[in-house]
XYZ file of C-alpha atoms in Angstrom:
706
model
C 26.112 23.031 -6.688
C 23.136 20.939 -5.777
C 22.328 17.999 -8.125
C 19.634 18.797 -10.620
C 17.181 15.929 -11.306
C 14.917 15.693 -14.295
C 12.131 13.131 -14.100
C 9.758 11.997 -16.803
C 6.819 9.634 -17.238
C 6.172 7.895 -20.623
C 4.196 10.055 -22.984
C 0.493 9.075 -23.175
C -0.789 8.568 -26.712
C -3.234 11.287 -27.822
C -5.656 8.614 -29.074
C -8.003 8.054 -26.139
C -8.592 8.901 -22.482
C -6.185 8.231 -19.572
C -7.304 4.984 -17.843
C -6.425 3.460 -14.474
C -3.613 1.384 -15.951
C -1.888 4.567 -17.179
C -2.480 6.094 -13.700
C -0.140 3.582 -12.085
C 2.820 5.155 -13.792
C 1.925 8.757 -13.258
C 1.041 8.251 -9.579
C 4.211 6.281 -9.008
C 6.258 9.047 -10.620
C 4.468 11.866 -8.881
C 5.040 10.242 -5.443
C 8.744 10.045 -6.233
C 8.992 13.609 -7.396
C 6.990 14.942 -4.321
C 9.255 12.904 -2.023
C 12.381 14.352 -3.623
C 10.941 17.888 -3.208
C 10.149 17.177 0.371
C 13.773 16.211 0.851
C 14.851 19.597 -0.538
C 16.061 18.257 -3.887
C 16.198 20.391 -7.117
C 13.816 18.307 -9.294
C 11.625 18.947 -12.254
C 8.936 16.612 -13.683
C 7.982 16.625 -17.409
C 5.595 14.892 -19.691
C 3.827 15.500 -23.019
C 1.265 13.928 -25.328
C 2.623 11.557 -27.948
C 0.738 12.661 -31.021
C 2.109 11.289 -34.238
C 1.655 8.089 -36.181
C -0.825 5.926 -37.962
C -3.495 5.387 -35.237
C -3.854 9.112 -34.800
C -4.352 9.609 -38.508
C -6.873 6.811 -38.698
C -8.944 7.868 -35.736
C -8.944 11.515 -36.718
C -10.390 10.530 -40.169
C -13.026 8.349 -38.553
C -14.172 11.383 -36.522
C -14.063 13.743 -39.504
C -11.257 15.775 -37.973
C -7.782 16.867 -38.918
C -5.138 15.141 -36.776
C -4.200 18.395 -35.237
C -7.836 19.004 -34.119
C -8.117 15.409 -32.849
C -5.010 15.574 -30.589
C -5.950 18.985 -29.245
C -9.098 17.405 -27.716
C -7.092 14.774 -25.865
C -4.357 17.219 -24.660
C -6.959 19.268 -22.745
C -8.643 16.065 -21.453
C -5.362 14.444 -20.352
C -4.207 17.568 -18.483
C -7.396 17.814 -16.578
C -7.363 14.128 -15.633
C -3.751 14.415 -14.350
C -4.543 17.531 -12.391
C -7.517 15.970 -10.703
C -5.408 12.797 -9.904
C -3.099 15.236 -7.929
C -0.344 14.572 -10.494
C 1.665 17.767 -10.892
C 3.953 18.241 -13.883
C 6.292 21.156 -14.053
C 5.420 21.218 -17.783
C 3.179 19.186 -20.068
C 3.719 19.590 -23.754
C 3.058 17.918 -27.052
C 5.318 16.053 -29.570
C 3.473 17.985 -32.332
C 5.352 21.178 -31.459
C 8.007 23.511 -32.853
C 10.370 22.492 -30.067
C 9.991 18.777 -30.891
C 10.516 19.443 -34.606
C 13.684 21.425 -33.836
C 15.251 18.701 -31.691
C 14.102 15.831 -33.955
C 15.838 17.543 -36.897
C 18.930 18.400 -34.734
C 19.315 14.835 -33.612
C 18.673 13.381 -37.021
C 21.333 15.744 -38.455
C 23.863 14.635 -35.901
C 23.146 10.945 -36.493
C 23.558 11.589 -40.208
C 26.829 13.449 -39.754
C 28.272 10.516 -37.678
C 27.466 8.066 -40.508
C 24.778 6.283 -38.471
C 21.926 6.681 -40.919
C 21.685 4.111 -43.807
C 19.306 3.963 -46.763
C 17.867 0.547 -47.558
C 15.123 -0.623 -49.938
C 12.208 -2.173 -48.037
C 9.481 -4.353 -49.519
C 6.138 -3.257 -48.182
C 2.408 -3.829 -48.635
C 0.965 -1.255 -50.939
C -2.741 -0.415 -51.503
C -3.295 0.415 -55.176
C -6.776 1.810 -54.459
C -5.713 4.240 -51.774
C -2.287 4.794 -53.374
C -0.326 4.390 -50.127
C 2.077 2.045 -48.430
C 0.559 0.108 -45.562
C 2.814 0.107 -42.528
C 1.843 -1.044 -39.095
C -1.839 -0.303 -38.487
C -2.859 0.449 -42.005
C -2.941 -3.282 -42.681
C -4.894 -6.153 -41.132
C -4.760 -9.925 -41.536
C -4.301 -13.227 -39.773
C -1.419 -13.493 -37.255
C 1.382 -15.617 -38.659
C 2.103 -16.973 -35.223
C -1.198 -17.987 -33.584
C -3.431 -17.613 -36.622
C -5.819 -15.144 -34.867
C -7.780 -13.229 -37.509
C -8.227 -9.427 -37.784
C -4.798 -8.452 -36.365
C -2.801 -5.281 -37.214
C 0.491 -5.392 -39.069
C 2.837 -4.773 -36.201
C 1.891 -6.978 -33.278
C -0.783 -9.579 -32.477
C -3.146 -8.496 -29.743
C -3.930 -12.108 -28.959
C -0.478 -13.799 -28.571
C 1.672 -10.645 -28.307
C 4.045 -11.709 -31.119
C 5.630 -8.825 -33.031
C 6.110 -9.201 -36.858
C 6.427 -7.232 -40.075
C 3.280 -6.165 -41.924
C 4.409 -8.359 -44.853
C 4.278 -11.441 -42.573
C 0.493 -11.269 -42.155
C -1.582 -14.093 -43.720
C -4.295 -12.916 -46.177
C -3.516 -9.240 -45.530
C -5.940 -6.424 -46.474
C -5.896 -2.660 -46.327
C -7.360 -1.379 -43.044
C -8.940 1.546 -44.888
C -10.666 -0.049 -47.768
C -10.315 -3.827 -47.325
C -8.538 -4.352 -50.623
C -5.828 -7.007 -50.704
C -2.450 -5.134 -51.124
C 0.382 -5.790 -53.482
C 4.022 -5.689 -52.509
C 6.173 -2.796 -53.549
C 9.681 -1.568 -52.686
C 10.402 1.802 -51.014
C 13.619 3.359 -49.790
C 13.754 3.743 -45.998
C 16.209 5.232 -43.563
C 17.673 3.175 -40.798
C 19.544 4.070 -37.572
C 22.625 1.743 -37.270
C 21.703 0.396 -33.885
C 23.864 -2.644 -34.489
C 27.045 -0.516 -34.318
C 26.436 0.290 -30.654
C 26.129 -3.145 -29.021
C 29.265 -2.628 -26.925
C 28.126 0.761 -25.598
C 24.640 -0.677 -24.751
C 26.079 -3.723 -23.062
C 28.190 -1.528 -20.805
C 25.238 0.745 -20.014
C 23.080 -2.276 -19.057
C 25.774 -3.340 -16.612
C 25.966 0.067 -15.007
C 24.504 -0.128 -11.435
C 21.191 1.542 -11.001
C 20.505 2.061 -14.725
C 17.901 -0.686 -15.103
C 16.455 -3.457 -13.021
C 18.902 -6.380 -13.251
C 16.233 -8.823 -14.322
C 15.232 -6.642 -17.244
C 18.829 -6.143 -18.170
C 19.220 -9.841 -18.418
C 16.051 -10.201 -20.501
C 17.458 -7.722 -22.970
C 20.485 -9.886 -23.591
C 18.358 -11.910 -26.025
C 18.441 -9.069 -28.553
C 22.260 -9.092 -28.467
C 22.455 -12.835 -28.853
C 20.510 -12.745 -32.115
C 22.195 -9.518 -33.224
C 20.792 -6.034 -32.738
C 18.657 -5.056 -35.740
C 19.133 -1.627 -37.333
C 16.116 0.532 -36.702
C 13.779 1.883 -39.456
C 13.180 5.487 -38.453
C 11.211 6.581 -41.626
C 7.697 6.201 -42.913
C 6.265 6.930 -46.338
C 3.672 9.622 -46.751
C 0.951 10.332 -46.265
C 1.800 10.236 -42.523
C 1.011 12.407 -39.596
C 4.379 13.446 -38.362
C 7.444 15.605 -39.204
C 8.888 15.519 -42.708
C 12.475 14.338 -42.826
C 14.854 17.122 -44.088
C 16.345 16.494 -47.487
C 13.888 13.713 -48.268
C 10.832 13.512 -50.515
C 7.625 12.211 -48.984
C 9.424 10.659 -45.990
C 8.493 11.237 -42.346
C 10.122 10.487 -39.023
C 8.659 7.361 -37.499
C 6.777 8.118 -34.292
C 9.294 6.202 -32.128
C 12.068 8.527 -33.169
C 10.336 11.765 -32.325
C 8.195 10.466 -29.358
C 11.008 10.311 -26.794
C 12.435 13.491 -28.092
C 9.281 14.982 -26.505
C 11.094 14.736 -23.175
C 13.686 17.171 -24.512
C 11.103 19.429 -26.226
C 9.125 19.750 -22.961
C 12.332 20.705 -21.162
C 12.834 23.446 -23.777
C 9.317 24.795 -23.390
C 9.679 24.899 -19.603
C 13.094 26.653 -19.927
C 11.577 29.345 -22.258
C 8.469 29.889 -20.083
C 10.162 29.947 -16.672
C 13.659 31.209 -17.357
C 15.010 28.626 -14.977
C 17.311 27.280 -17.633
C 18.812 28.689 -20.779
C 17.547 25.834 -22.784
C 16.858 22.096 -22.662
C 20.599 21.507 -23.132
C 21.224 22.694 -19.521
C 19.864 19.231 -18.720
C 20.306 17.257 -21.982
C 23.865 18.143 -22.940
C 26.161 15.122 -22.462
C 28.214 16.708 -19.671
C 25.405 18.616 -17.959
C 25.818 16.791 -14.677
C 22.027 16.432 -14.311
C 20.378 13.120 -13.304
C 17.789 12.112 -15.792
C 15.219 9.410 -14.558
C 12.667 7.882 -16.911
C 9.537 6.056 -15.479
C 8.088 3.634 -17.991
C 5.945 0.470 -18.320
C 7.552 -2.909 -18.987
C 6.157 -3.007 -22.560
C 8.450 -0.214 -23.821
C 11.792 -1.217 -22.234
C 13.398 -1.982 -25.555
C 12.849 1.554 -26.883
C 14.023 3.283 -23.670
C 16.977 1.065 -22.721
C 18.477 0.340 -26.151
C 17.227 2.534 -29.016
C 16.859 5.790 -27.106
C 20.240 5.769 -25.261
C 22.070 4.810 -28.435
C 20.462 7.742 -30.397
C 21.300 10.170 -27.532
C 24.884 9.031 -27.274
C 25.597 9.365 -30.985
C 23.904 12.802 -30.982
C 26.234 13.930 -28.143
C 23.367 14.245 -25.657
C 22.753 12.988 -22.132
C 21.872 9.316 -21.799
C 19.231 8.482 -19.119
C 20.780 7.968 -15.694
C 18.075 5.582 -14.509
C 15.078 3.785 -16.046
C 12.396 2.742 -13.537
C 10.064 0.127 -14.878
C 6.641 -0.979 -13.471
C 4.338 -3.802 -14.317
C 0.753 -3.665 -15.664
C -2.474 -3.189 -13.907
C -5.086 -5.896 -13.690
C -8.610 -5.302 -12.419
C -10.152 -7.936 -10.234
C -7.433 -10.323 -11.332
C -8.270 -9.802 -15.027
C -6.253 -8.137 -17.767
C -7.611 -4.756 -18.541
C -10.223 -5.111 -21.308
C -12.800 -2.878 -22.971
C -15.137 -5.804 -23.473
C -15.119 -6.761 -19.805
C -15.538 -3.151 -18.725
C -12.261 -3.096 -16.851
C -10.496 -0.567 -19.094
C -11.656 2.171 -16.708
C -11.063 5.791 -17.692
C -9.540 7.891 -14.853
C -12.486 10.231 -15.274
C -14.954 7.532 -14.457
C -13.071 6.882 -11.236
C -12.840 10.594 -10.369
C -16.602 11.026 -10.932
C -17.077 8.661 -7.972
C -14.121 8.914 -5.646
C -11.366 10.997 -4.141
C -7.971 10.344 -5.778
C -6.400 9.927 -2.337
C -7.953 6.403 -2.093
C -6.362 5.247 -5.432
C -2.991 6.887 -4.804
C -2.799 5.211 -1.366
C -3.776 1.814 -2.705
C -1.279 1.933 -5.572
C 1.431 3.014 -3.188
C 0.560 0.288 -0.709
C 1.089 -2.340 -3.452
C 3.982 -0.851 -5.466
C 7.505 -2.076 -5.150
C 10.700 -1.451 -7.181
C 10.102 -4.585 -9.297
C 8.071 -5.065 -12.462
C 5.398 -7.328 -11.155
C 1.847 -6.468 -12.115
C -0.514 -4.732 -9.675
C -4.110 -5.953 -9.154
C -6.855 -3.509 -8.444
C -9.142 -5.923 -6.660
C -12.131 -3.739 -5.776
C -12.923 -5.589 -2.569
C -9.348 -5.510 -1.427
C -9.136 -1.866 -2.458
C -12.170 -0.957 -0.304
C -11.183 -2.963 2.749
C -7.564 -1.887 2.701
C -8.215 1.776 2.261
C -11.011 1.701 4.954
C -8.843 -0.340 7.350
C -5.568 1.578 6.985
C -6.272 5.070 5.646
C -9.702 5.799 7.083
C -9.849 3.718 10.281
C -6.188 3.933 11.238
C -4.771 7.271 10.160
C -8.071 9.067 9.936
C -9.364 7.693 13.186
C -6.208 8.748 15.045
C -6.503 12.315 13.740
C -10.216 12.499 14.519
C -9.869 11.083 18.087
C -6.932 13.260 19.111
C -7.881 16.562 17.473
C -11.627 16.417 18.242
C -10.969 16.157 21.982
C -8.304 18.845 21.822
C -10.487 21.227 19.912
C -13.647 20.504 21.912
C -13.394 20.196 25.706
C -9.760 21.329 25.749
C -10.303 24.534 23.759
C -7.815 23.808 20.969
C -4.754 24.438 23.248
C -1.756 22.106 23.212
C 0.294 21.132 26.250
C 4.035 21.835 26.491
C 6.367 18.940 25.706
C 7.039 16.581 28.613
C 10.427 15.600 30.050
C 9.439 11.948 30.136
C 6.444 9.590 29.956
C 4.792 7.246 27.480
C 3.663 10.076 25.136
C 7.211 11.368 24.688
C 8.451 7.871 24.288
C 5.906 7.271 21.622
C 6.871 10.342 19.581
C 10.553 9.595 19.872
C 10.072 5.965 18.813
C 8.150 6.888 15.760
C 10.645 9.634 14.768
C 13.345 6.960 14.874
C 11.455 5.140 12.057
C 11.479 8.118 9.654
C 14.693 6.777 8.111
C 12.967 3.573 7.135
C 10.306 5.498 5.279
C 12.888 7.749 3.611
C 14.831 4.691 2.379
C 11.703 2.975 1.155
C 10.667 6.006 -0.968
C 14.169 6.418 -2.323
C 14.199 2.798 -3.446
C 10.647 2.988 -4.858
C 9.621 0.380 -2.259
C 6.402 2.317 -1.572
C 4.657 -0.603 -0.029
C 7.428 -0.848 2.634
C 6.932 2.934 3.305
C 3.239 2.421 3.767
C 3.834 -0.535 6.111
C 5.902 1.619 8.397
C 3.475 4.442 8.195
C 0.582 2.205 9.196
C 2.679 0.792 12.037
C 3.262 4.366 13.348
C -0.418 5.132 13.134
C -1.353 1.783 14.898
C 1.156 2.470 17.655
C -0.310 5.988 18.253
C -3.897 4.555 18.261
C -2.824 1.945 20.811
C -1.364 4.736 22.948
C -4.627 6.725 22.865
C -6.553 3.634 23.588
C -4.414 2.883 26.600
C -4.469 6.396 27.936
C -8.189 6.843 27.392
C -8.148 10.655 27.353
C -11.913 10.850 26.847
C -12.326 9.405 30.328
C -9.403 11.395 31.741
C -10.500 14.759 30.474
C -13.138 15.227 33.216
C -10.829 14.110 36.034
C -7.453 15.541 34.917
C -7.829 17.817 31.876
C -4.097 18.687 31.746
C -3.024 15.045 31.732
C -5.554 14.389 28.925
C -4.209 17.514 27.082
C -0.668 16.217 27.357
C -1.513 12.777 26.013
C -3.485 14.164 23.154
C -0.769 16.732 22.263
C 1.719 13.869 21.972
C -0.824 11.988 19.729
C -1.172 15.189 17.684
C 2.613 15.208 17.224
C 2.272 11.763 15.585
C -0.528 13.075 13.387
C 1.763 15.869 12.282
C 4.498 13.311 11.447
C 2.000 11.150 9.541
C 1.028 14.182 7.465
C 4.680 14.623 6.393
C 5.171 10.897 5.673
C 2.002 10.641 3.632
C 2.331 13.913 1.742
C 3.993 12.391 -1.321
C 1.256 9.769 -1.499
C -1.888 11.598 -0.512
C -1.059 15.297 -0.747
C -4.612 16.658 -0.329
C -5.038 14.484 2.861
C -1.846 15.865 4.277
C -2.821 19.396 3.490
C -6.042 18.793 5.539
C -3.999 17.430 8.449
C -1.668 20.423 8.469
C -4.565 22.807 8.357
C -6.423 21.025 11.159
C -3.286 21.152 13.296
C -2.794 24.892 12.534
C 0.751 24.051 11.503
C 2.953 24.701 8.509
C 3.643 21.703 6.228
C 6.280 19.318 7.667
C 8.835 17.952 5.143
C 11.368 15.189 5.035
C 14.044 17.803 4.986
C 12.742 19.368 8.207
C 12.546 15.912 9.798
C 16.375 15.347 9.323
C 17.011 17.132 12.532
C 13.509 16.976 14.207
C 13.162 16.399 17.929
C 10.316 16.041 20.285
C 7.951 17.962 20.400
C 7.294 18.359 16.699
C 4.466 20.907 16.982
C 4.766 24.405 18.267
C 2.859 23.772 21.419
C 2.243 27.484 22.014
C -0.072 27.683 18.963
C -3.690 26.599 18.981
C -4.789 23.863 16.603
C -7.245 24.435 13.793
C -10.695 22.998 13.220
C -10.784 19.218 13.040
C -13.079 17.340 10.728
C -13.137 13.806 9.167
C -10.368 13.438 6.587
C -12.035 10.943 4.332
C -15.328 9.023 4.398
C -15.277 5.212 4.406
C -15.480 3.645 0.980
C -18.887 2.122 0.453
C -19.320 -0.952 -1.728
C -21.819 0.809 -3.979
C -19.522 3.650 -4.733
C -16.597 1.450 -5.456
C -18.596 -0.866 -7.739
C -19.930 2.076 -9.541
C -16.476 2.518 -11.137
C -17.214 -0.646 -13.088
C -20.996 -0.066 -13.171
C -21.492 -3.075 -10.965
C -24.262 -3.671 -8.363
C -23.358 -4.219 -4.730
C -21.533 -7.493 -4.455
C -21.341 -7.762 -8.259
C -18.490 -9.004 -10.377
C -17.333 -7.872 -13.844
C -19.677 -8.968 -16.650
C -18.443 -11.710 -18.982
C -16.684 -10.640 -22.166
C -19.898 -11.006 -24.071
C -23.523 -11.625 -23.222
C -24.035 -13.546 -26.518
C -21.667 -15.485 -28.814
C -22.010 -16.019 -32.531
C -22.847 -19.643 -33.511
C -21.234 -21.102 -36.518
C -24.319 -20.399 -38.690
C -24.068 -16.657 -37.875
C -27.010 -16.495 -35.528
C -26.666 -15.316 -31.938
C -26.402 -18.094 -29.388
C -27.588 -16.874 -25.999
C -25.373 -17.573 -23.012
C -27.272 -19.445 -20.407
C -27.383 -17.489 -17.183
C -26.237 -19.288 -14.101
C -28.382 -19.241 -10.966
C -27.436 -16.554 -8.449
C -24.674 -17.602 -6.081
C -25.418 -17.995 -2.474
C -24.622 -15.019 -0.270
C -20.991 -14.919 0.946
C -20.388 -16.617 4.236
C -17.628 -15.950 6.784
C -15.197 -18.751 6.800
C -11.884 -19.870 8.328
C -9.358 -20.211 5.586
C -6.570 -22.732 5.798
C -4.981 -24.858 3.173
C -6.926 -25.006 -0.003
C -10.100 -23.730 1.197
C -13.306 -23.014 2.888
C -15.888 -25.017 4.606
C -19.569 -25.074 3.876
C -22.117 -24.137 6.530
C -22.784 -27.224 8.582
C -25.252 -28.354 11.256
C -26.160 -26.168 14.251
C -23.777 -26.188 17.195
C -24.141 -25.377 20.874
C -22.852 -22.101 22.299
C -20.359 -24.115 24.349
C -18.885 -25.455 21.110
C -18.374 -21.968 19.705
C -16.972 -20.663 22.985
C -14.021 -23.098 22.553
C -12.779 -21.086 19.597
C -10.231 -18.371 20.450
C -10.147 -15.518 17.980
C -7.292 -13.041 18.125
C -6.265 -10.029 16.089
C -3.000 -10.359 14.172
C -0.844 -8.409 11.773
C 0.766 -9.968 8.736
C 4.523 -9.362 8.902
C 5.563 -11.398 5.802
C 3.943 -13.423 3.052
C 5.207 -15.664 0.330
C 3.876 -18.287 -2.045
C 4.124 -22.001 -1.165
C 6.017 -23.885 -3.859
C 4.025 -26.196 -5.982
C 0.720 -25.085 -4.349
C -1.223 -22.576 -6.390
C -3.746 -21.729 -3.660
C -1.448 -21.538 -0.587
C 0.408 -18.678 0.914
C 2.937 -18.934 3.871
C 2.279 -16.034 6.279
C 4.206 -14.817 9.260
C 1.543 -13.325 11.628
C 2.097 -11.395 14.818
C -0.668 -12.422 17.343
C 0.914 -10.559 20.267
C 2.613 -13.634 21.761
C 5.896 -13.407 23.743
C 7.141 -16.495 21.853
C 7.112 -14.418 18.687
C 5.013 -14.467 15.450
C 3.292 -17.559 14.024
C 3.538 -19.311 10.724
C 0.118 -19.804 9.182
C -0.532 -21.504 5.827
C -3.649 -19.995 4.187
C -5.545 -20.909 1.051
C -5.948 -17.383 -0.191
C -3.328 -17.209 -2.948
C -5.955 -16.834 -5.701
C -7.435 -13.785 -4.038
C -4.327 -11.953 -2.730
C -0.795 -11.319 -3.985
C 1.681 -11.965 -1.129
C 2.938 -8.424 -1.144
C -0.520 -6.962 -0.737
C -0.931 -8.766 2.665
C 2.076 -7.292 4.444
C 0.937 -4.961 7.158
C -2.680 -6.122 7.023
C -4.695 -6.678 10.220
C -6.397 -10.104 10.305
C -8.582 -12.235 12.528
C -6.864 -15.524 13.562
C -8.335 -18.728 14.986
C -5.568 -18.958 17.589
C -6.239 -22.219 19.423
C -6.287 -24.576 16.458
C -3.974 -27.631 16.674
C -0.918 -27.184 14.376
C -1.291 -28.931 11.071
C 1.307 -29.750 8.475
C 0.635 -28.383 4.948
C 3.185 -29.008 2.182
C 5.752 -29.732 4.873
C 4.985 -26.463 6.694
C 3.633 -26.465 10.223
C 0.595 -24.153 10.194
C -0.455 -22.713 13.578
C -3.798 -21.091 13.032
C -6.483 -20.019 10.543
C -7.445 -16.612 9.034
C -11.087 -15.570 8.852
C -12.314 -14.494 5.414
C -15.692 -13.800 3.717
C -16.777 -14.648 0.237
C -17.573 -17.675 -1.996
C -13.876 -18.661 -2.349
C -11.224 -18.584 -5.044
C -10.509 -15.048 -6.200
C -13.623 -13.736 -4.452
C -12.401 -13.564 -0.861
C -12.084 -10.686 1.544
C -10.088 -10.759 4.774
C -11.895 -9.886 7.975
C -10.394 -6.835 9.520
C -10.475 -6.567 13.310
C -9.849 -2.786 13.175
C -7.056 -0.781 14.691
C -6.300 -2.927 17.751
C -2.911 -4.291 18.781
C -1.932 -7.812 17.700
C -3.237 -10.371 20.276
C -6.426 -8.457 21.104
C -9.490 -10.598 21.664
C -12.003 -10.781 18.801
C -15.522 -11.431 20.102
């Protein structure tokens, strides 16, 4: 029996729109699921809205709505956003559902039967005016750690320190502002401390969790695992705890149970399983994979597996963790305008651009990903539009036009066949990269394949050959079309709508990773005519990209506030700086960029040799915040060069691998931080974080740049 795989993404909170930070996870997961399906795997992908808890109750009241009405609005909005991002769930549900109530009560009952629920008295803040206990976000005050004012009762948004609501300095009720009193209440706790040995063994299990994160979690064991408070006092928006009076399940108990509830809903609606237990029973044999952000690792790697194990259910097989998104190098922030709703992006741009850029920068680790809008535009234009799109347009337009849409039979030998066979040999690299979540490595190989095919077309020059030897041109273009077909298959998990266009333009059925396992030259059925070619994607224009942040062309995010409050309470206007000079093209080496200097003669400029290069590897230079050590192929028989470049503030090392660059190739070697640097890269911009690499286009490394 084929392995059954169940994949989930963390449940979005039904308290606001999906933003581009959320989208990292859903796109990452969707790519993985689409890849598995392309490989012929039996895989389902589930998600749901997380709907219970204090913030929902508060925001619903602010809008004059019942919580049920409030969450219904966001459920519809979330599903539309995901659909338009090309994220495809097999089922999307809600934690405020009968299925979720059933499994929450079932699991709680099993925990109680096993003796893993304990009742303890807890001293809490209590508002005598509102007649309610004040857990978490019903209370505000000054952070006991960094002394920042106006912080909620669970975690400081300034320093990130978690604490109890009773730890707040000068606390007040978030509803009425009244200082609370302290009052004792009985709460129910899950005995997490009993399961330290089980969890330690789980963390050591290969493939369960990133080793670095498993090591970080050891801190909880060293200080002793704390038992987990799973109850909240009413009034509370959530499920009442059976057998208790005015007690409700804490949102973090029933939220992950939403994975099981969604499986149950899918089983009922499709009939493809008897119930959720076909996957979630302890001995089901299924593989369960959770994708989450690094901020909720504790819940998913410790609390959730322990609850499942005690309840006799299936513990997650793997937990895949990603980092956070920054925008133009800044933490996402509403005040800076970088907390960008997905809908604002979709109102401007095709999702294929974003999905490609995220994939091109995502690895299996937990490092943060930066959506630098300049880098986004240049990379998508250089790789997806100019490389892949240009290849498809060049090859298919000539085939469909002067050659009547007819393909040539496969050839017994020649450079075209050698090209197709060489790129087929690299499919295994792409497959392995997708399997390991090293998407950026997959994209690097894919762009290499497209570059090789473009170089082939450039060398064969079929546009010139078509008038002299139409059949020779047809044969060359048919081999290039084979590579386009392959690229459609390799990119399908990342940019599905782009691949659909490629397959339609080729007049061919979708090509999958499963079909590629035994694929041989020629890939296309050469007896069938191709379809109608058209440009796949337009180039990204600066104005359209900046419109995501409501920026002018060449603009940068606005400061956090245009005016600050002076001590006396009056507004103090922020003095505006003079406009910066227009960006200049510059050679970047070491720490920086040169200013424009005196005029030179043409003979001086003619001494400079500019070559196209491709970045093969990049890493930070120790003890040098601005420097990166790059390995750059400039088409030399002696091998790639080492170039030290002062662009570390603008680019993460992993974002540079596979990039085409312009290199000053005849510069004398120079030692920087003990590294011999042989060349410079050309960039544009004022410097620091605001730099763009000049792209020579889709030409082989070593090509002259004039």
